[in-house]
C-alpha positions as a Markdown table, in Angstrom:
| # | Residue | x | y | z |
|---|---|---|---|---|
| 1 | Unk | 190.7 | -14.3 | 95.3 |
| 2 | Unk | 193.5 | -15.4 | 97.3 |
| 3 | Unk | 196.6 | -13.5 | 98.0 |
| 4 | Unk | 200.1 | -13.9 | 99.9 |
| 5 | Unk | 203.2 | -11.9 | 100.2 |
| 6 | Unk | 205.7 | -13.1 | 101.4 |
| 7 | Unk | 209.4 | -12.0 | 103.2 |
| 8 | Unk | 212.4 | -13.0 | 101.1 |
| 9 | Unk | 215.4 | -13.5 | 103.6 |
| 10 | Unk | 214.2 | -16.3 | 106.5 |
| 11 | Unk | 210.7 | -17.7 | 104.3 |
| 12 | Unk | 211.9 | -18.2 | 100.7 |
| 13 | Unk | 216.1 | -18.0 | 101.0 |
| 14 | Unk | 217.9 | -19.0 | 104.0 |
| 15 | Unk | 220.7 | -16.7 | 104.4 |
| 16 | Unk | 221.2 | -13.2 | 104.9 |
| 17 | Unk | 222.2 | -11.2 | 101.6 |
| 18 | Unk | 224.0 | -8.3 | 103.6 |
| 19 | Unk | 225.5 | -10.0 | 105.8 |
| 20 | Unk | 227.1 | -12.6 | 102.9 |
| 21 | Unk | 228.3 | -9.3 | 101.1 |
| 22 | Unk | 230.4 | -7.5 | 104.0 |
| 23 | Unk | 231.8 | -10.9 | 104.4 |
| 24 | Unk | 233.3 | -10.4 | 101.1 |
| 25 | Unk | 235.9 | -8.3 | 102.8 |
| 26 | Unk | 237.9 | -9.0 | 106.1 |
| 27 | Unk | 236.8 | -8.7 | 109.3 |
| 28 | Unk | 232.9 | -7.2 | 107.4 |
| 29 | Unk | 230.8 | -9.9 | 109.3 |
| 30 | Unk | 231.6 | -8.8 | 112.1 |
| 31 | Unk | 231.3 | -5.2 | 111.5 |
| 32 | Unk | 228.5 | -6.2 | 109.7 |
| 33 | Unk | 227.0 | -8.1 | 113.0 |
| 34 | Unk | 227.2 | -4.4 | 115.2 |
| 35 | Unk | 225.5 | -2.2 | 112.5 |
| 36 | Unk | 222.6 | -4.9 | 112.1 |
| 37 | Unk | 222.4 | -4.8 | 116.4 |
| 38 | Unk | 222.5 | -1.0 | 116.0 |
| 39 | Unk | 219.1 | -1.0 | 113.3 |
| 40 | Unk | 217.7 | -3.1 | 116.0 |
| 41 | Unk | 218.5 | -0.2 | 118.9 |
| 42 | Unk | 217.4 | 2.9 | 116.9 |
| 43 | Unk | 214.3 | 0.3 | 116.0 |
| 44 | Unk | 213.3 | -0.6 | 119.3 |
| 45 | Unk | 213.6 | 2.7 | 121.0 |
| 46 | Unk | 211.1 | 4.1 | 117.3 |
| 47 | Unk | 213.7 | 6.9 | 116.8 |
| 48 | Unk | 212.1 | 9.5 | 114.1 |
| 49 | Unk | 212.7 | 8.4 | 110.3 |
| 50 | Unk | 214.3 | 5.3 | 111.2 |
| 51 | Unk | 212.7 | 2.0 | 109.9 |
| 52 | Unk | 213.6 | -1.6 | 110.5 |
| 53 | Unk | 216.3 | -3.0 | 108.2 |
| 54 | Unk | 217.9 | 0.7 | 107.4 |
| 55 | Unk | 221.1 | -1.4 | 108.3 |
| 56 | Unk | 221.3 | -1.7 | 104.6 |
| 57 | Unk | 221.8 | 1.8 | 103.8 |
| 58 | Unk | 223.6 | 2.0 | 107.2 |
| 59 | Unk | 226.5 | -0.8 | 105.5 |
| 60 | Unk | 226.5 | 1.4 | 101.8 |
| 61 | Unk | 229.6 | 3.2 | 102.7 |
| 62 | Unk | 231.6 | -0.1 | 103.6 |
| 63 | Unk | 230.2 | -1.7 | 100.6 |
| 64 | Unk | 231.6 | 1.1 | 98.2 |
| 65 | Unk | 235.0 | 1.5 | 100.4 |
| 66 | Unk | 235.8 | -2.1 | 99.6 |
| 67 | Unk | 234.5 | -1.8 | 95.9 |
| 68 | Unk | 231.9 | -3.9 | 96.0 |
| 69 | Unk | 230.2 | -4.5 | 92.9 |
| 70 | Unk | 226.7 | -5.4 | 91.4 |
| 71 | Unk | 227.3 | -8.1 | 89.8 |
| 72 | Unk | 228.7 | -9.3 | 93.1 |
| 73 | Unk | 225.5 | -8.9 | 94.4 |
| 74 | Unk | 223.3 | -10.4 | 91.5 |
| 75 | Unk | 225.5 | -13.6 | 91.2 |
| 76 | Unk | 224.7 | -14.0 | 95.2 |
| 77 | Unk | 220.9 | -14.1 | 94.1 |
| 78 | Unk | 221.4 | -16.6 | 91.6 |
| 79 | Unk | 223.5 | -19.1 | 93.4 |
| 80 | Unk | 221.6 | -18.6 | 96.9 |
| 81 | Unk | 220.0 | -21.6 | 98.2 |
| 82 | Unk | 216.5 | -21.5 | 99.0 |
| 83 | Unk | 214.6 | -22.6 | 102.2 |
| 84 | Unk | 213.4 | -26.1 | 101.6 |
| 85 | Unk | 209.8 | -26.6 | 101.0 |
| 86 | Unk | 209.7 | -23.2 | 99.4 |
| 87 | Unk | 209.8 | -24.2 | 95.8 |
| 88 | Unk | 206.7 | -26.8 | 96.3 |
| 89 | Unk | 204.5 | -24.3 | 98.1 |
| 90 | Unk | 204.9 | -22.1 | 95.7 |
| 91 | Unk | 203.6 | -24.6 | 92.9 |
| 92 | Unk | 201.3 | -25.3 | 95.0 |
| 93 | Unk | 199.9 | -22.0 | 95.7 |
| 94 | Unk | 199.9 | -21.0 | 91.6 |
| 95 | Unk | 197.8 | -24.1 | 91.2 |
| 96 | Unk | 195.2 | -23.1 | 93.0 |
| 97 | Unk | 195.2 | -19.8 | 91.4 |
| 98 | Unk | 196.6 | -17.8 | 94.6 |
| 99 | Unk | 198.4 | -14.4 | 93.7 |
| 100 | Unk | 201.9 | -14.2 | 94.8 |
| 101 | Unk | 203.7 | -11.4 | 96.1 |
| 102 | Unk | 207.2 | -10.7 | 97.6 |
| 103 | Unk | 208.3 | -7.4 | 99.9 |
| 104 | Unk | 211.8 | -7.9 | 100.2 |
| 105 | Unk | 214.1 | -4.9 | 102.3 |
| 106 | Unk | 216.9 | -7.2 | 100.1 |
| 107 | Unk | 218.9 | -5.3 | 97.2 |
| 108 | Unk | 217.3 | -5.8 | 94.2 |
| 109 | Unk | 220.0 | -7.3 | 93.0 |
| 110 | Unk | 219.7 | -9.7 | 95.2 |
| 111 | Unk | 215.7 | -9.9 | 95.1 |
| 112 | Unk | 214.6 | -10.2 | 91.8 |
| 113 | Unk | 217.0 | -13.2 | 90.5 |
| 114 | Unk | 215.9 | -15.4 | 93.4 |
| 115 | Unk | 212.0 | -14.5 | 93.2 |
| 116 | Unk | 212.2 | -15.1 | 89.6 |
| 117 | Unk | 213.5 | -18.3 | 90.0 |
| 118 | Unk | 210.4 | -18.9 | 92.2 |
| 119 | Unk | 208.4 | -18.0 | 89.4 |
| 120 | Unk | 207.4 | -14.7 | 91.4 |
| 121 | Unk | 206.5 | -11.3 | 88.4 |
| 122 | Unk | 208.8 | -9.3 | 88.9 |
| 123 | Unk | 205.4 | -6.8 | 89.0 |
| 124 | Unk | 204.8 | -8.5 | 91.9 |
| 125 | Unk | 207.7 | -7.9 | 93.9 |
| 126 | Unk | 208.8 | -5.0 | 95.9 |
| 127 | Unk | 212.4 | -4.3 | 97.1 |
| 128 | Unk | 215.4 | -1.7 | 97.9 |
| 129 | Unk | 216.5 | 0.0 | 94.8 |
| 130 | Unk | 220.6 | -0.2 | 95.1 |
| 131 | Unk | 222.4 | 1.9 | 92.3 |
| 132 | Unk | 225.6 | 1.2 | 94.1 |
| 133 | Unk | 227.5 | 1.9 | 91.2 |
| 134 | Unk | 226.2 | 5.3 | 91.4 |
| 135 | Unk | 227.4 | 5.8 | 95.1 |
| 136 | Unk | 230.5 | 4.8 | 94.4 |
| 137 | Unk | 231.2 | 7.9 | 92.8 |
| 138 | Unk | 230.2 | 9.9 | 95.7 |
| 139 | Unk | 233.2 | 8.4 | 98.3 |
| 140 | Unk | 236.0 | 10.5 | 98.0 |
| 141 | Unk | 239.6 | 9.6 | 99.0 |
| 142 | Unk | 238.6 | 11.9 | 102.3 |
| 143 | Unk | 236.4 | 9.0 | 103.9 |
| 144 | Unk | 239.1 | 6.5 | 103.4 |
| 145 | Unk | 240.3 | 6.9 | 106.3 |
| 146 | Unk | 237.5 | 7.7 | 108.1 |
| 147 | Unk | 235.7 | 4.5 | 107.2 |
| 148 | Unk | 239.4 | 2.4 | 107.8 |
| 149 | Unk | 239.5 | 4.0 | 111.6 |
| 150 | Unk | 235.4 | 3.2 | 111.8 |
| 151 | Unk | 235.9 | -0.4 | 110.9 |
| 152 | Unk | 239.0 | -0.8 | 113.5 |
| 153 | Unk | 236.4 | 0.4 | 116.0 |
| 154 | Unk | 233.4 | -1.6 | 115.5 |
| 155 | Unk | 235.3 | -5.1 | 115.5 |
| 156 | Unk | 235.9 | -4.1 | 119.0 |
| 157 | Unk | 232.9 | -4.2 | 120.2 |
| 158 | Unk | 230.1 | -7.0 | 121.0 |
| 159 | Unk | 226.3 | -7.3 | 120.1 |
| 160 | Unk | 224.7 | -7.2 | 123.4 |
| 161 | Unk | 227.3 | -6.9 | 125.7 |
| 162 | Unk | 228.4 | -3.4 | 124.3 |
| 163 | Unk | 224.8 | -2.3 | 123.3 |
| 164 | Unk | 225.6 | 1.3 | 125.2 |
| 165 | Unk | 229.1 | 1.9 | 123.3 |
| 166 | Unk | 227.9 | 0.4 | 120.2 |
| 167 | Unk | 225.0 | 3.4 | 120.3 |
| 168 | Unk | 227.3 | 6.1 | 121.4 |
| 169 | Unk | 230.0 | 5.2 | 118.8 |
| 170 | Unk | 227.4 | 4.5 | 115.7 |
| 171 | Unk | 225.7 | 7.2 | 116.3 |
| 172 | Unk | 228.9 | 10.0 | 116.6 |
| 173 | Unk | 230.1 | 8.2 | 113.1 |
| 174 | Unk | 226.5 | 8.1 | 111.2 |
| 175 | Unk | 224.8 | 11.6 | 112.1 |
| 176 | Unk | 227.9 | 13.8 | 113.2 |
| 177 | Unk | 231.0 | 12.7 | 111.6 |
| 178 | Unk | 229.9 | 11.6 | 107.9 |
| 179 | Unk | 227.7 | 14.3 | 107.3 |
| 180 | Unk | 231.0 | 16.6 | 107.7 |
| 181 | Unk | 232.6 | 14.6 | 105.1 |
| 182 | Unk | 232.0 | 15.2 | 101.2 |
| 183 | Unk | 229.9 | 12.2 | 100.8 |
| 184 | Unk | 227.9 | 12.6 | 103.7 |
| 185 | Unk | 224.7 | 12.2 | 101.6 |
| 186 | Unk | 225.5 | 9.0 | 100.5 |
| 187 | Unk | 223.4 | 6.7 | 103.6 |
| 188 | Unk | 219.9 | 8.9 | 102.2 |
| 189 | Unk | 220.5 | 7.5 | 98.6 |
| 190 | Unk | 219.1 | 4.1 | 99.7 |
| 191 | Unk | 215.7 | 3.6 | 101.1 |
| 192 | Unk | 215.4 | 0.0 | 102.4 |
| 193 | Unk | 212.1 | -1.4 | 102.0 |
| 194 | Unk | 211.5 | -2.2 | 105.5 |
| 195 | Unk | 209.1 | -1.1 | 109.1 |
| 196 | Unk | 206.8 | 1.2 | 107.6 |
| 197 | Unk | 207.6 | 1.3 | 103.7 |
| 198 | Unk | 206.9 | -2.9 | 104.3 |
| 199 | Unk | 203.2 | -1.4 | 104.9 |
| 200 | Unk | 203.1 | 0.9 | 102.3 |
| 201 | Unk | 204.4 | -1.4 | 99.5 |
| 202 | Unk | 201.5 | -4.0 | 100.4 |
| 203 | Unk | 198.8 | -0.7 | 100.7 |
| 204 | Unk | 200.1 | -0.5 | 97.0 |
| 205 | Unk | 199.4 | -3.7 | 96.1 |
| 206 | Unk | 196.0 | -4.2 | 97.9 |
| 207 | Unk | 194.9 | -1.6 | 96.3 |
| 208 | Unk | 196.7 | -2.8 | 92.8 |
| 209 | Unk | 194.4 | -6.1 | 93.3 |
| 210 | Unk | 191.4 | -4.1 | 94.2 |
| 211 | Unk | 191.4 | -6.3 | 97.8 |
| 212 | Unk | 191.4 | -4.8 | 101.4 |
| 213 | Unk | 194.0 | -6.3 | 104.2 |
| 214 | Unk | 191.7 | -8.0 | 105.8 |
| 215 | Unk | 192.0 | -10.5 | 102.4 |
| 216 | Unk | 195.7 | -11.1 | 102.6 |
| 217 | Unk | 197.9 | -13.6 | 104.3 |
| 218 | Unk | 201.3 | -12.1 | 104.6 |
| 219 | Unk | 204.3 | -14.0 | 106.1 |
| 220 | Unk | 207.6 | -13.2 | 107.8 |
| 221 | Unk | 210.4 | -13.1 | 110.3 |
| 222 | Unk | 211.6 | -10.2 | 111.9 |
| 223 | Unk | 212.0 | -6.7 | 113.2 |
| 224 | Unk | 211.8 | -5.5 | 109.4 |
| 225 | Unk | 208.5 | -7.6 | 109.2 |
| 226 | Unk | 206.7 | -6.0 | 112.1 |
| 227 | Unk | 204.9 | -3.6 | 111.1 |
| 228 | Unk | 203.7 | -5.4 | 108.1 |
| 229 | Unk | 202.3 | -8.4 | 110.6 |
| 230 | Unk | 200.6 | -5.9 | 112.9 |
| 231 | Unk | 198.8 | -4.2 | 110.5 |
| 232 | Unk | 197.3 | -7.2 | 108.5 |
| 233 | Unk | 196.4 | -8.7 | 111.5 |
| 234 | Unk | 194.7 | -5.9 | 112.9 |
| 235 | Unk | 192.9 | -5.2 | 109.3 |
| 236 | Unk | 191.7 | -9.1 | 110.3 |
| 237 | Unk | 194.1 | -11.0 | 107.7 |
| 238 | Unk | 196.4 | -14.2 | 108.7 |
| 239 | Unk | 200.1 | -12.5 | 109.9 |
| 240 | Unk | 202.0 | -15.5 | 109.9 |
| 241 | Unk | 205.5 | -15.8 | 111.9 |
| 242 | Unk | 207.7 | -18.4 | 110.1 |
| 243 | Unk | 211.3 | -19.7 | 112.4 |
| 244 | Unk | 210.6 | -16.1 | 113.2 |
| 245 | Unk | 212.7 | -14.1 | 116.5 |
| 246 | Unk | 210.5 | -11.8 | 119.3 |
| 247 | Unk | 210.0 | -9.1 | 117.1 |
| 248 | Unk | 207.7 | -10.8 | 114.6 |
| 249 | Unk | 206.1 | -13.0 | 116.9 |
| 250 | Unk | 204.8 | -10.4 | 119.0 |
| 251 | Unk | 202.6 | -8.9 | 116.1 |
| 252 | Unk | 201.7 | -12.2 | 114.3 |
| 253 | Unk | 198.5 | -13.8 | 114.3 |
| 254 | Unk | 200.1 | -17.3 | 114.3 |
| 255 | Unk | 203.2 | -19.0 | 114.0 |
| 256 | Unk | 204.6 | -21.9 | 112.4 |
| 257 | Unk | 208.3 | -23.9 | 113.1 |
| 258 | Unk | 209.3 | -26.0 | 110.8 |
| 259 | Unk | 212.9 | -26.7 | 108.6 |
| 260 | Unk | 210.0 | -27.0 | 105.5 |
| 261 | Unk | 208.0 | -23.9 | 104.3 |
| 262 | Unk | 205.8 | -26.4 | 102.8 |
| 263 | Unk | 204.7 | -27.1 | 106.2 |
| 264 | Unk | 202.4 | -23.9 | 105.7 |
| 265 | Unk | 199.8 | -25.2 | 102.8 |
| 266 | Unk | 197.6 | -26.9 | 106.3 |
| 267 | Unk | 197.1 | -23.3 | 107.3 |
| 268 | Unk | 196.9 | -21.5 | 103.9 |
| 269 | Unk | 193.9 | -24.6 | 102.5 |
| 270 | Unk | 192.4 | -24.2 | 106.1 |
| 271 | Unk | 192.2 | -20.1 | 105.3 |
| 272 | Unk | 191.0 | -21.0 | 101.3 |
| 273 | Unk | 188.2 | -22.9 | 103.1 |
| 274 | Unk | 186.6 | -20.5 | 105.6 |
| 275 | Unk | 189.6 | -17.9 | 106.4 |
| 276 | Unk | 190.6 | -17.1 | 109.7 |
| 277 | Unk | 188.1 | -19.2 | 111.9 |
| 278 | Unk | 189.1 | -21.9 | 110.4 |
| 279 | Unk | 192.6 | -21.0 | 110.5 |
| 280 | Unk | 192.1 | -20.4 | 114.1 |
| 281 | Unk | 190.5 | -24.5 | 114.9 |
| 282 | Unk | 193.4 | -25.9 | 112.7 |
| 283 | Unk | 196.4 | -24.4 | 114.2 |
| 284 | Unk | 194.8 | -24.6 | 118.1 |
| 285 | Unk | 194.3 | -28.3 | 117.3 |
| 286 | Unk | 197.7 | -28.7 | 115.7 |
| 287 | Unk | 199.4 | -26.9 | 119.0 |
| 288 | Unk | 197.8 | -29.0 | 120.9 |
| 289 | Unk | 199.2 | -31.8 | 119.7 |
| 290 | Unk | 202.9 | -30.7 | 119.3 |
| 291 | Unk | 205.2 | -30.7 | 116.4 |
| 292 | Unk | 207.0 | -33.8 | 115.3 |
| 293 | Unk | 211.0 | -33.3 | 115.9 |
| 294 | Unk | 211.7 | -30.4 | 113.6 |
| 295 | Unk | 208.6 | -29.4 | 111.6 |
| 296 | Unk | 204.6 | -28.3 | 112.3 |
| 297 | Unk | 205.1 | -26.6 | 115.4 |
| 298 | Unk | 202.1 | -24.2 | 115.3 |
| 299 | Unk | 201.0 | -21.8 | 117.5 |
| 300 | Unk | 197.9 | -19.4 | 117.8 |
| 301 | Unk | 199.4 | -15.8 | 118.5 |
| 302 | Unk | 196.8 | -13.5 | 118.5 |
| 303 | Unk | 195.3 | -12.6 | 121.8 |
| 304 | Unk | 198.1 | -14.2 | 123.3 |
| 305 | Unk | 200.6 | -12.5 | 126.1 |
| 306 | Unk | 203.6 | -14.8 | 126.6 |
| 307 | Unk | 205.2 | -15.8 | 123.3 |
| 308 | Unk | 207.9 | -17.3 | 125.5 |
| 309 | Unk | 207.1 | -21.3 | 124.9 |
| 310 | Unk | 206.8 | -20.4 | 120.7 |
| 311 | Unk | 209.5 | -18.2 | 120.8 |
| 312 | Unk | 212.1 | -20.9 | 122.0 |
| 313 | Unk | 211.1 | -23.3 | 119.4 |
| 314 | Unk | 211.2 | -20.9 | 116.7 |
| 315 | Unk | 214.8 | -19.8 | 118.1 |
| 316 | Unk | 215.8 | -23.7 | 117.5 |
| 317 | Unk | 214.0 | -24.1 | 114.1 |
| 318 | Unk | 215.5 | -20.7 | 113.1 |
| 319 | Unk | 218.9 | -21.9 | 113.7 |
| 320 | Unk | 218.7 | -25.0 | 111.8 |
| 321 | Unk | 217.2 | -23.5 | 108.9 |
| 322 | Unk | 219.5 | -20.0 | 108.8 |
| 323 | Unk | 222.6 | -21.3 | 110.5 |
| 324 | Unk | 224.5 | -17.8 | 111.1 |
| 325 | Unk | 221.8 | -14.9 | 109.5 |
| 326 | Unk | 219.6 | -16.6 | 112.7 |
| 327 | Unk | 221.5 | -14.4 | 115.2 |
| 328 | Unk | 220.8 | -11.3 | 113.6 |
| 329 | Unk | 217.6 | -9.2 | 114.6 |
């Protein structure tokens, strides 16, 4: 038996579905650009109860402010491109009888039209539950103004260069001010499928398929994909790092570049044939050799200290294939 999961943002669909949505509104990509480098802070420094990708129940109160609405959010999953190569791997994977899986910190609004067009269950598929309507309700005309003086704030300050302020700032709003304020509850009613809940969505489905880790190939992308990479990789699976930044390729088994997903069925008929030895002699033998321009740049990650000469090919791929959701952790 043969099984995959893969990420949704970066493997199947190019863009960014949060990022899109706060750009709905003025000035929200950019506010939208120093909440996603403040998930990344309050990742990197493993604060308590704080997973990877929580940026998307950081955003909820912006969203509801500037009356988002679902629909809004579905229609983004049904016109979103997807990342090219994507749709033939996938056939090509169902023809050989592989089981398909998705773990998505997406909305599910978002998720489940674009996986469906895939061809992905929806059974298979595991994403943030978003009742946004629902939250809504909770934002009374007392964070108005909170949330307008918030946003004049943030568009002040810079990813990186601000990195101090942006903490400071973010977190006097998120776990002092709000909480004061009658909705301050709203941030816990969404639970972002990302860091640890990642792991525990694919425990569920290992055990669903009666399969240990050390049976699944899993690929992703990012900070929100770390934990999912370490742990299969550890358990003896294939991690794999697509056009992925630092944080995934530090916990990946291997890596592949390419502006075509497809790009991936050498390593997944290489694994069908004798799993991760063989894996291991194809994608050595491929690096060796060098990509060609844009596509099949593989490397061999595991046991490997400096990431640095995959890392800056996978920051040149990644910008080709996500254009703008590439500069966001």
């Amino acid at each position: 038996m043969n099984l995959i999961c893969f990420d949704l943002e970066g493997p199947l669909a190019p863009q960014d579905n949060a990022y899109e949505l706060m750009k709905l509104f003025p000035r929200g990509g950019k506010i939208f650009e120093v909440i996603s480098r403040y998930d990344d802070l309050l990742t990197l420094e493993s604060r308590p109860d704080y997973e990877p990708g929580d940026t998307l129940a950081l955003i909820t109160p912006f969203l509801a402010y500037h009356g988002i609405e679902e629909e809004q959010i579905a229609a983004m999953g049904q016109k979103a491109g997807l990342t090219p190569g994507a749709t033939e791997l996938i056939f090509k994977l169902k023809s050989r009888g592989w089981y398909i899986f998705c773990i998505s910190t997406s909305y599910e609004q978002y998720a489940f039209p674009i996986t469906q067009r895939l061809g992905i269950p929806s059974e298979n598929v595991a994403c943030t539950s978003f009742p946004l309507a629902q939250i809504r309700q909770l934002l009374g005309q007392d964070e108005f103004a909170l949330l307008e003086q918030t946003e004049h704030e943030i568009v002040n300050l810079n990813p990186f260069i601000d990195d101090t302020k942006i903490r400071e700032y973010l977190d006097f709003f998120y776990w002092q001010k709000l909480p004061q304020t009658s909705s301050g509850g709203i941030i816990g009613q969404v639970k972002p499928v990302g860091g640890r809940r990642k792991v525990q969505a694919l425990e569920n489905f290992s055990t669903k398929m009666g399969n240990p880790l050390s049976r699944w190939t899993v690929v992703g992308d990012s900070i929100t994909d770390s934990k999912m990479l370490q742990t299969v990789n550890k358990a003896g699976g294939l991690a794999i790092a697509f056009n992925a930044n630092e944080y995934a390729l530090k916990y990946a088994t291997m890596s592949v570049a390419s502006v075509s997903l497809d790009d991936l069925w050498i390593v997944l008929e290489a694994w069908e044939k004798g799993g991760r030895r063989v894996v291991e002699g194809v994608v050595k033998e491929r690096g060796k050799a060098g990509g060609t321009k844009d596509r099949e740049w593989f490397h061999w990650l595991d046991g490997t200290k400096d990431i640095t000469p995959a890392l800056e090919i996978h920051k040149r791929v990644r910008r080709l294939v996500r254009e703008e959701a590439a500069k966001l952790g």
